[in-house]
Tab-separated table of C-alpha atoms and ligand atoms in Angstrom:
chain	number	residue	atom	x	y	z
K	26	UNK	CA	-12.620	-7.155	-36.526
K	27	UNK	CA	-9.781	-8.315	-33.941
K	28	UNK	CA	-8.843	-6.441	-30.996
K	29	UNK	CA	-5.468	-5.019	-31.594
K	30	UNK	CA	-3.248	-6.089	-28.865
K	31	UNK	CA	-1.851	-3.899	-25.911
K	32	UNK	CA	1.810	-3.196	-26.629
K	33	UNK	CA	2.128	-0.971	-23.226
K	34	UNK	CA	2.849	-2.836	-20.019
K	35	UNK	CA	0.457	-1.954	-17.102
K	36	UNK	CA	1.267	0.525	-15.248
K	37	UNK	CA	2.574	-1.276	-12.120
K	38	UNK	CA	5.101	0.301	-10.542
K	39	UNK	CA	4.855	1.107	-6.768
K	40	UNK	CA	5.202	4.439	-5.875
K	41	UNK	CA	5.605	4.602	-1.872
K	42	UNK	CA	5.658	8.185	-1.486
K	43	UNK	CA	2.002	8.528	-3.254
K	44	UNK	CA	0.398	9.496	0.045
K	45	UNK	CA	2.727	12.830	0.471
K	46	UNK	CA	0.399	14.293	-1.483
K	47	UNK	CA	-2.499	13.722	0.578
K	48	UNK	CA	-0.561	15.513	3.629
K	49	UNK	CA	-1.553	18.655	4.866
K	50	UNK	CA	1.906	19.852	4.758
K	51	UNK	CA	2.109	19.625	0.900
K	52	UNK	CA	-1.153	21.703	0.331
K	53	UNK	CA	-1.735	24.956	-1.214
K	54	UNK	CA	-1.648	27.687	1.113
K	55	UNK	CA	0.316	25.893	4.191
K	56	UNK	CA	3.436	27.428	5.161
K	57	UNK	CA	6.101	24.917	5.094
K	58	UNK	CA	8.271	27.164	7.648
K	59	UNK	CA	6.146	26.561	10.695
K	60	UNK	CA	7.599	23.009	10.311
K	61	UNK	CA	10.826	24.483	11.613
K	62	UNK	CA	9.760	27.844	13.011
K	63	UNK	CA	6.450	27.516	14.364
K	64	UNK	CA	6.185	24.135	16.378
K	65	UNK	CA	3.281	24.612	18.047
K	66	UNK	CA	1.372	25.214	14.776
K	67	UNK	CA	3.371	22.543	13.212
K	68	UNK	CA	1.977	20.161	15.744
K	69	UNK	CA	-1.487	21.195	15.030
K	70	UNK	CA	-1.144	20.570	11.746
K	71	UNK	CA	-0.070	17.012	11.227
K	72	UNK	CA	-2.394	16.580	14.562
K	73	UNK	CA	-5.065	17.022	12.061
K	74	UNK	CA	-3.578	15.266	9.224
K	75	UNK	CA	-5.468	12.148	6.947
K	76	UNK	CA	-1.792	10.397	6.557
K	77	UNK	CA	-0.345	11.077	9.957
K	78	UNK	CA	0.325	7.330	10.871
K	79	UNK	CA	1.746	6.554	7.185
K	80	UNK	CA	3.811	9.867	7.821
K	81	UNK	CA	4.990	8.913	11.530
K	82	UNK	CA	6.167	5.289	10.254
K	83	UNK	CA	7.962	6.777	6.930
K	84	UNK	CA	9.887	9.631	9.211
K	85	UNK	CA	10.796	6.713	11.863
K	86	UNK	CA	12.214	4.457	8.979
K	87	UNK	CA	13.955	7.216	7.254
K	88	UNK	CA	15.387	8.773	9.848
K	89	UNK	CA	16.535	5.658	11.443
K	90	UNK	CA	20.099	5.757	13.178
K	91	UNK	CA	20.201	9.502	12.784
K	92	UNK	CA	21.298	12.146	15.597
K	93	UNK	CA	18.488	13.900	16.418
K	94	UNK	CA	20.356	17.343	15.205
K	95	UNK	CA	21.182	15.836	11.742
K	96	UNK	CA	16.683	15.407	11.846
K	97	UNK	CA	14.533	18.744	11.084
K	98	UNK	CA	11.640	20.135	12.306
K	99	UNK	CA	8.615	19.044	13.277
K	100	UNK	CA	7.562	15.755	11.201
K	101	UNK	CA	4.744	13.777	11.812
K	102	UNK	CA	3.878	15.837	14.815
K	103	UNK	CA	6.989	14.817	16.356
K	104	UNK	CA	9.853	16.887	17.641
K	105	UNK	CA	13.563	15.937	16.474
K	106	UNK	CA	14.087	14.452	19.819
K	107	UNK	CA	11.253	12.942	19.809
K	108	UNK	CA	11.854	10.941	17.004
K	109	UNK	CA	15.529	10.146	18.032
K	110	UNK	CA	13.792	8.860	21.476
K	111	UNK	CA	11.451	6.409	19.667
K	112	UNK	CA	14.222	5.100	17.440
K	113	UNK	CA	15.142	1.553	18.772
K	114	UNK	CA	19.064	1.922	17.940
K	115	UNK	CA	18.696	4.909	20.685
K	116	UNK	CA	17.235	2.863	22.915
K	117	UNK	CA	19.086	2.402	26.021
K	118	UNK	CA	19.507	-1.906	26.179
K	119	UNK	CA	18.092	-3.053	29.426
K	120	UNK	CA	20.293	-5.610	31.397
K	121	UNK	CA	19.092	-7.450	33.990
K	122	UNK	CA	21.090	-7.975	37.684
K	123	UNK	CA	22.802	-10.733	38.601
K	124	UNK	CA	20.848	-13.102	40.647
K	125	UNK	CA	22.456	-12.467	44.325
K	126	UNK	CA	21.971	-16.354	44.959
K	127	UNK	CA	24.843	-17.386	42.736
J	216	LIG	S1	1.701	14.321	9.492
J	216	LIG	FE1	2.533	16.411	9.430
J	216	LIG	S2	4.536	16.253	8.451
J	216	LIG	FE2	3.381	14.346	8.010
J	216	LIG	S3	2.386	14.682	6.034
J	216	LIG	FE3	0.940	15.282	7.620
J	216	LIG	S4	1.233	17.461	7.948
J	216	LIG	FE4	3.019	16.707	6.829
């Protein structure tokens, strides 16, 4: 007897936000408020957290260009400033002096 063949694609399709699930922010039992009203704990949190790099580069790219109050809480252990301050199109652009020989 033949093998019937497969008539379902494999199941390939990315899914980039996968590791969310793995953060400690999105478990059972974690209040999601402290993100916004508790930063201290907030900091603790994501201190501690398995996908804290993953989180820190997806906050950083989504968040790019933003004013630090149209950001929220604490995300990826950093502050809404904080993440304004380490986005490069904040970045004050560094100009060099003129040479006083010319
Ligand atoms: S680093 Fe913090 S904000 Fe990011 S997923 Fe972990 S607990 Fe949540």
């Amino acid at each position: 007897m033949r093998d019937r063949p497969v008539r379902e694609a494999p199941d390939t399709v990315a899914r980039p936000l996968d590791w969310q699930a793995d953060g400690l922010c999105t478990q059972p039992g974690v209040n999601g408020d402290e993100f916004f009203d508790d930063p201290v704990t907030a900091r603790k949190t994501c201190k501690t957290c398995p996908v804290l790099d993953t989180c820190r580069s997806w906050i950083l790219t989504v968040e790019s260009g933003l004013r630090h109050d149209r950001r929220g809480g604490i995300v990826a252990g950093l502050s809404a400033k904080e993440r304004e301050g380490l986005d490069p199109k904040f970045r004050k652009p560094t100009t060099i002096p003129d040479s006083e020989e010319n």
